[in-house]
Amino acid sequence: WAGGEGGAVEAGGHATSSGVAGKGIRLGWLGVALALGGGVAWRNARFRARVQRDRVRALEGDEQTMLESLCRRYRVKPVPVYFVDRLPSACLIGVVRPFIAVPLDTSPEHLSLVLAHELCHRRAHDPFWTIVRNCCVALPWFNPLVWLGARPSRVDAEMAWDDRVTAKLQDLHRLA
């Protein structure tokens, strides 16, 4: 009977929130959240180690001058840039000691666009916000809507930086 003071619903809620079942549910939730967070951290650490292992060379000469110019243009503190073998796309890696990894086969004509895009990520502190987004997925891991929203959030950030980089380019260069 749910009616009245001390009813079955109230008693069940009390037993669940402070009893063995409630503690078990909270420990299970925390265990899954920590496992998800740990899995993401482990995967990112492995990726960073692979990228550092496969580095071929750093920017040099005119490339370094171009990077410094882009850093001034986007008002960003310069970061190291490395060409990396077997990298599918350029990326900004790290929160504490960030660096930009660029695929080894990036053409010299596109290098400035790639670097500008990654510097926009740096300016917006995207590595930090990626950690926040991952926490927002790991903590309410049981909610499918959170999982559905995480990917569009990442894609929107990528497209926003593409738009920012290409906004002042001529149509021919924007297509590249």
PDB file of C-alpha atoms in Angstrom:
ATOM      1  CA  TRP A   1       0.000   0.000   0.000  1.00  0.00           C
ATOM      2  CA  ALA A   2       1.480   3.357  -1.081  1.00  0.00           C
ATOM      3  CA  GLY A   3      -0.804   5.632   0.853  1.00  0.00           C
ATOM      4  CA  GLY A   4      -0.187   7.264   4.162  1.00  0.00           C
ATOM      5  CA  GLU A   5       2.905   7.896   6.178  1.00  0.00           C
ATOM      6  CA  GLY A   6       5.360   5.015   6.279  1.00  0.00           C
ATOM      7  CA  GLY A   7       3.839   3.351   3.193  1.00  0.00           C
ATOM      8  CA  ALA A   8       5.532   0.689   1.083  1.00  0.00           C
ATOM      9  CA  VAL A   9       6.752   3.180  -1.540  1.00  0.00           C
ATOM     10  CA  GLU A  10       8.420   5.347   1.095  1.00  0.00           C
ATOM     11  CA  ALA A  11       9.906   2.306   2.814  1.00  0.00           C
ATOM     12  CA  GLY A  12      11.213   0.934  -0.500  1.00  0.00           C
ATOM     13  CA  GLY A  13      12.734   4.308  -1.420  1.00  0.00           C
ATOM     14  CA  HIS A  14      14.428   4.527   1.971  1.00  0.00           C
ATOM     15  CA  ALA A  15      15.787   0.983   1.708  1.00  0.00           C
ATOM     16  CA  THR A  16      17.128   1.626  -1.775  1.00  0.00           C
ATOM     17  CA  SER A  17      18.722   5.006  -1.079  1.00  0.00           C
ATOM     18  CA  SER A  18      20.520   4.059   2.115  1.00  0.00           C
ATOM     19  CA  GLY A  19      20.519   0.282   2.146  1.00  0.00           C
ATOM     20  CA  VAL A  20      22.616  -2.385   0.519  1.00  0.00           C
ATOM     21  CA  ALA A  21      20.806  -2.116  -2.831  1.00  0.00           C
ATOM     22  CA  GLY A  22      21.364   1.639  -3.037  1.00  0.00           C
ATOM     23  CA  LYS A  23      25.045   1.316  -2.199  1.00  0.00           C
ATOM     24  CA  GLY A  24      25.434  -1.461  -4.756  1.00  0.00           C
ATOM     25  CA  ILE A  25      23.776   0.613  -7.457  1.00  0.00           C
ATOM     26  CA  ARG A  26      25.997   3.619  -6.680  1.00  0.00           C
ATOM     27  CA  LEU A  27      29.144   1.457  -6.670  1.00  0.00           C
ATOM     28  CA  GLY A  28      28.112  -0.149  -9.962  1.00  0.00           C
ATOM     29  CA  TRP A  29      27.451   3.242 -11.545  1.00  0.00           C
ATOM     30  CA  LEU A  30      30.783   4.588 -10.292  1.00  0.00           C
ATOM     31  CA  GLY A  31      32.620   1.474 -11.468  1.00  0.00           C
ATOM     32  CA  VAL A  32      31.268   1.784 -15.014  1.00  0.00           C
ATOM     33  CA  ALA A  33      31.977   5.548 -15.101  1.00  0.00           C
ATOM     34  CA  LEU A  34      35.566   5.003 -13.924  1.00  0.00           C
ATOM     35  CA  ALA A  35      36.054   2.164 -16.397  1.00  0.00           C
ATOM     36  CA  LEU A  36      34.823   4.355 -19.263  1.00  0.00           C
ATOM     37  CA  GLY A  37      37.022   7.278 -18.194  1.00  0.00           C
ATOM     38  CA  GLY A  38      40.017   5.012 -17.700  1.00  0.00           C
ATOM     39  CA  GLY A  39      39.454   3.382 -21.082  1.00  0.00           C
ATOM     40  CA  VAL A  40      39.374   6.746 -22.844  1.00  0.00           C
ATOM     41  CA  ALA A  41      42.501   7.918 -20.981  1.00  0.00           C
ATOM     42  CA  TRP A  42      44.335   4.685 -21.840  1.00  0.00           C
ATOM     43  CA  ARG A  43      43.345   4.897 -25.520  1.00  0.00           C
ATOM     44  CA  ASN A  44      44.488   8.546 -25.710  1.00  0.00           C
ATOM     45  CA  ALA A  45      47.795   7.747 -23.976  1.00  0.00           C
ATOM     46  CA  ARG A  46      48.449   4.915 -26.455  1.00  0.00           C
ATOM     47  CA  PHE A  47      47.635   7.209 -29.387  1.00  0.00           C
ATOM     48  CA  ARG A  48      49.976   9.925 -28.074  1.00  0.00           C
ATOM     49  CA  ALA A  49      52.771   7.370 -27.600  1.00  0.00           C
ATOM     50  CA  ARG A  50      52.271   6.015 -31.138  1.00  0.00           C
ATOM     51  CA  VAL A  51      52.316   9.512 -32.630  1.00  0.00           C
ATOM     52  CA  GLN A  52      55.496  10.380 -30.710  1.00  0.00           C
ATOM     53  CA  ARG A  53      57.109   7.122 -31.858  1.00  0.00           C
ATOM     54  CA  ASP A  54      56.192   7.690 -35.522  1.00  0.00           C
ATOM     55  CA  ARG A  55      57.387  11.320 -35.689  1.00  0.00           C
ATOM     56  CA  VAL A  56      59.586  11.908 -38.702  1.00  0.00           C
ATOM     57  CA  ARG A  57      60.575  15.540 -38.378  1.00  0.00           C
ATOM     58  CA  ALA A  58      59.625  18.907 -36.940  1.00  0.00           C
ATOM     59  CA  LEU A  59      58.802  22.033 -38.911  1.00  0.00           C
ATOM     60  CA  GLU A  60      61.839  23.785 -40.262  1.00  0.00           C
ATOM     61  CA  GLY A  61      62.799  26.961 -42.135  1.00  0.00           C
ATOM     62  CA  ASP A  62      59.929  28.571 -44.029  1.00  0.00           C
ATOM     63  CA  GLU A  63      57.440  26.145 -42.439  1.00  0.00           C
ATOM     64  CA  GLN A  64      58.419  27.358 -38.966  1.00  0.00           C
ATOM     65  CA  THR A  65      58.173  30.981 -40.091  1.00  0.00           C
ATOM     66  CA  MET A  66      54.677  30.284 -41.453  1.00  0.00           C
ATOM     67  CA  LEU A  67      53.672  28.695 -38.114  1.00  0.00           C
ATOM     68  CA  GLU A  68      54.877  31.735 -36.172  1.00  0.00           C
ATOM     69  CA  SER A  69      52.932  34.022 -38.518  1.00  0.00           C
ATOM     70  CA  LEU A  70      49.773  31.941 -38.085  1.00  0.00           C
ATOM     71  CA  CYS A  71      50.214  31.974 -34.305  1.00  0.00           C
ATOM     72  CA  ARG A  72      50.313  35.770 -34.355  1.00  0.00           C
ATOM     73  CA  ARG A  73      47.303  35.907 -36.677  1.00  0.00           C
ATOM     74  CA  TYR A  74      45.192  33.630 -34.456  1.00  0.00           C
ATOM     75  CA  ARG A  75      46.710  35.021 -31.228  1.00  0.00           C
ATOM     76  CA  VAL A  76      47.915  31.644 -30.035  1.00  0.00           C
ATOM     77  CA  LYS A  77      51.055  30.643 -28.196  1.00  0.00           C
ATOM     78  CA  PRO A  78      53.231  28.551 -30.568  1.00  0.00           C
ATOM     79  CA  VAL A  79      53.362  24.802 -30.069  1.00  0.00           C
ATOM     80  CA  PRO A  80      55.712  22.223 -31.565  1.00  0.00           C
ATOM     81  CA  VAL A  81      54.604  20.717 -34.877  1.00  0.00           C
ATOM     82  CA  TYR A  82      55.750  17.312 -36.110  1.00  0.00           C
ATOM     83  CA  PHE A  83      55.236  15.417 -39.321  1.00  0.00           C
ATOM     84  CA  VAL A  84      54.093  11.901 -38.455  1.00  0.00           C
ATOM     85  CA  ASP A  85      54.112   8.756 -40.542  1.00  0.00           C
ATOM     86  CA  ARG A  86      50.843   6.779 -40.861  1.00  0.00           C
ATOM     87  CA  LEU A  87      48.624   9.490 -39.390  1.00  0.00           C
ATOM     88  CA  PRO A  88      45.113   9.703 -40.911  1.00  0.00           C
ATOM     89  CA  SER A  89      44.646  13.425 -40.242  1.00  0.00           C
ATOM     90  CA  ALA A  90      46.247  16.333 -38.429  1.00  0.00           C
ATOM     91  CA  CYS A  91      45.474  16.744 -34.749  1.00  0.00           C
ATOM     92  CA  LEU A  92      46.291  18.784 -31.671  1.00  0.00           C
ATOM     93  CA  ILE A  93      47.456  16.422 -28.950  1.00  0.00           C
ATOM     94  CA  GLY A  94      47.708  17.126 -25.240  1.00  0.00           C
ATOM     95  CA  VAL A  95      46.519  19.565 -22.616  1.00  0.00           C
ATOM     96  CA  VAL A  96      49.657  20.124 -20.526  1.00  0.00           C
ATOM     97  CA  ARG A  97      52.352  19.929 -23.231  1.00  0.00           C
ATOM     98  CA  PRO A  98      50.379  20.141 -26.464  1.00  0.00           C
ATOM     99  CA  PHE A  99      51.785  19.628 -29.926  1.00  0.00           C
ATOM    100  CA  ILE A 100      50.384  19.406 -33.422  1.00  0.00           C
ATOM    101  CA  ALA A 101      50.808  16.218 -35.416  1.00  0.00           C
ATOM    102  CA  VAL A 102      50.558  16.530 -39.204  1.00  0.00           C
ATOM    103  CA  PRO A 103      50.452  13.603 -41.646  1.00  0.00           C
ATOM    104  CA  LEU A 104      53.751  13.126 -43.429  1.00  0.00           C
ATOM    105  CA  ASP A 105      52.060  13.301 -46.833  1.00  0.00           C
ATOM    106  CA  THR A 106      50.490  16.743 -46.237  1.00  0.00           C
ATOM    107  CA  SER A 107      51.130  18.865 -49.295  1.00  0.00           C
ATOM    108  CA  PRO A 108      53.033  22.139 -48.811  1.00  0.00           C
ATOM    109  CA  GLU A 109      50.082  24.002 -50.385  1.00  0.00           C
ATOM    110  CA  HIS A 110      47.698  22.740 -47.696  1.00  0.00           C
ATOM    111  CA  LEU A 111      50.050  22.944 -44.722  1.00  0.00           C
ATOM    112  CA  SER A 112      49.044  26.489 -43.771  1.00  0.00           C
ATOM    113  CA  LEU A 113      45.333  25.558 -43.796  1.00  0.00           C
ATOM    114  CA  VAL A 114      45.962  22.457 -41.698  1.00  0.00           C
ATOM    115  CA  LEU A 115      48.040  24.389 -39.183  1.00  0.00           C
ATOM    116  CA  ALA A 116      45.490  27.225 -39.010  1.00  0.00           C
ATOM    117  CA  HIS A 117      42.738  24.699 -38.271  1.00  0.00           C
ATOM    118  CA  GLU A 118      44.747  23.082 -35.473  1.00  0.00           C
ATOM    119  CA  LEU A 119      45.711  26.466 -34.033  1.00  0.00           C
ATOM    120  CA  CYS A 120      42.002  27.321 -33.843  1.00  0.00           C
ATOM    121  CA  HIS A 121      41.575  24.189 -31.719  1.00  0.00           C
ATOM    122  CA  ARG A 122      44.407  25.440 -29.505  1.00  0.00           C
ATOM    123  CA  ARG A 123      42.897  28.897 -29.169  1.00  0.00           C
ATOM    124  CA  ALA A 124      39.558  27.400 -28.105  1.00  0.00           C
ATOM    125  CA  HIS A 125      41.242  25.032 -25.598  1.00  0.00           C
ATOM    126  CA  ASP A 126      39.621  22.081 -27.334  1.00  0.00           C
ATOM    127  CA  PRO A 127      41.776  19.398 -25.642  1.00  0.00           C
ATOM    128  CA  PHE A 128      40.387  20.581 -22.285  1.00  0.00           C
ATOM    129  CA  TRP A 129      36.834  20.667 -23.602  1.00  0.00           C
ATOM    130  CA  THR A 130      37.307  17.170 -24.995  1.00  0.00           C
ATOM    131  CA  ILE A 131      38.049  15.988 -21.462  1.00  0.00           C
ATOM    132  CA  VAL A 132      34.914  17.766 -20.235  1.00  0.00           C
ATOM    133  CA  ARG A 133      32.847  16.179 -23.039  1.00  0.00           C
ATOM    134  CA  ASN A 134      34.224  12.737 -22.161  1.00  0.00           C
ATOM    135  CA  CYS A 135      33.310  13.264 -18.489  1.00  0.00           C
ATOM    136  CA  CYS A 136      29.834  14.353 -19.551  1.00  0.00           C
ATOM    137  CA  VAL A 137      29.479  11.025 -21.342  1.00  0.00           C
ATOM    138  CA  ALA A 138      31.140   8.844 -18.692  1.00  0.00           C
ATOM    139  CA  LEU A 139      29.190  10.124 -15.685  1.00  0.00           C
ATOM    140  CA  PRO A 140      25.645   9.627 -17.056  1.00  0.00           C
ATOM    141  CA  TRP A 141      26.794   6.598 -19.101  1.00  0.00           C
ATOM    142  CA  PHE A 142      23.388   4.959 -18.752  1.00  0.00           C
ATOM    143  CA  ASN A 143      21.639   7.707 -20.764  1.00  0.00           C
ATOM    144  CA  PRO A 144      21.650   6.946 -24.520  1.00  0.00           C
ATOM    145  CA  LEU A 145      20.858  10.584 -25.374  1.00  0.00           C
ATOM    146  CA  VAL A 146      24.217  11.634 -23.933  1.00  0.00           C
ATOM    147  CA  TRP A 147      25.999   9.170 -26.220  1.00  0.00           C
ATOM    148  CA  LEU A 148      23.988  10.403 -29.197  1.00  0.00           C
ATOM    149  CA  GLY A 149      24.891  14.032 -28.442  1.00  0.00           C
ATOM    150  CA  ALA A 150      28.646  13.533 -27.969  1.00  0.00           C
ATOM    151  CA  ARG A 151      29.496  12.839 -31.618  1.00  0.00           C
ATOM    152  CA  PRO A 152      27.587  15.811 -33.103  1.00  0.00           C
ATOM    153  CA  SER A 153      29.290  18.026 -30.519  1.00  0.00           C
ATOM    154  CA  ARG A 154      32.715  16.937 -31.778  1.00  0.00           C
ATOM    155  CA  VAL A 155      31.704  17.245 -35.442  1.00  0.00           C
ATOM    156  CA  ASP A 156      30.282  20.744 -34.840  1.00  0.00           C
ATOM    157  CA  ALA A 157      33.580  21.875 -33.317  1.00  0.00           C
ATOM    158  CA  GLU A 158      35.504  20.570 -36.329  1.00  0.00           C
ATOM    159  CA  MET A 159      33.196  22.284 -38.794  1.00  0.00           C
ATOM    160  CA  ALA A 160      33.290  25.561 -36.849  1.00  0.00           C
ATOM    161  CA  TRP A 161      37.085  25.673 -37.097  1.00  0.00           C
ATOM    162  CA  ASP A 162      36.965  24.797 -40.797  1.00  0.00           C
ATOM    163  CA  ASP A 163      34.579  27.730 -41.301  1.00  0.00           C
ATOM    164  CA  ARG A 164      36.784  30.062 -39.296  1.00  0.00           C
ATOM    165  CA  VAL A 165      39.892  29.135 -41.270  1.00  0.00           C
ATOM    166  CA  THR A 166      38.216  29.372 -44.684  1.00  0.00           C
ATOM    167  CA  ALA A 167      36.082  32.465 -44.051  1.00  0.00           C
ATOM    168  CA  LYS A 168      38.564  34.940 -45.548  1.00  0.00           C
ATOM    169  CA  LEU A 169      39.844  32.755 -48.388  1.00  0.00           C
ATOM    170  CA  GLN A 170      39.015  33.142 -52.036  1.00  0.00           C
ATOM    171  CA  ASP A 171      36.511  30.598 -53.371  1.00  0.00           C
ATOM    172  CA  LEU A 172      39.205  28.577 -55.160  1.00  0.00           C
ATOM    173  CA  HIS A 173      41.321  28.278 -52.003  1.00  0.00           C
ATOM    174  CA  ARG A 174      38.285  27.614 -49.805  1.00  0.00           C
ATOM    175  CA  LEU A 175      37.505  24.464 -51.775  1.00  0.00           C
ATOM    176  CA  ALA A 176      40.984  23.092 -51.013  1.00  0.00           C
TER     177      ALA A 176
END
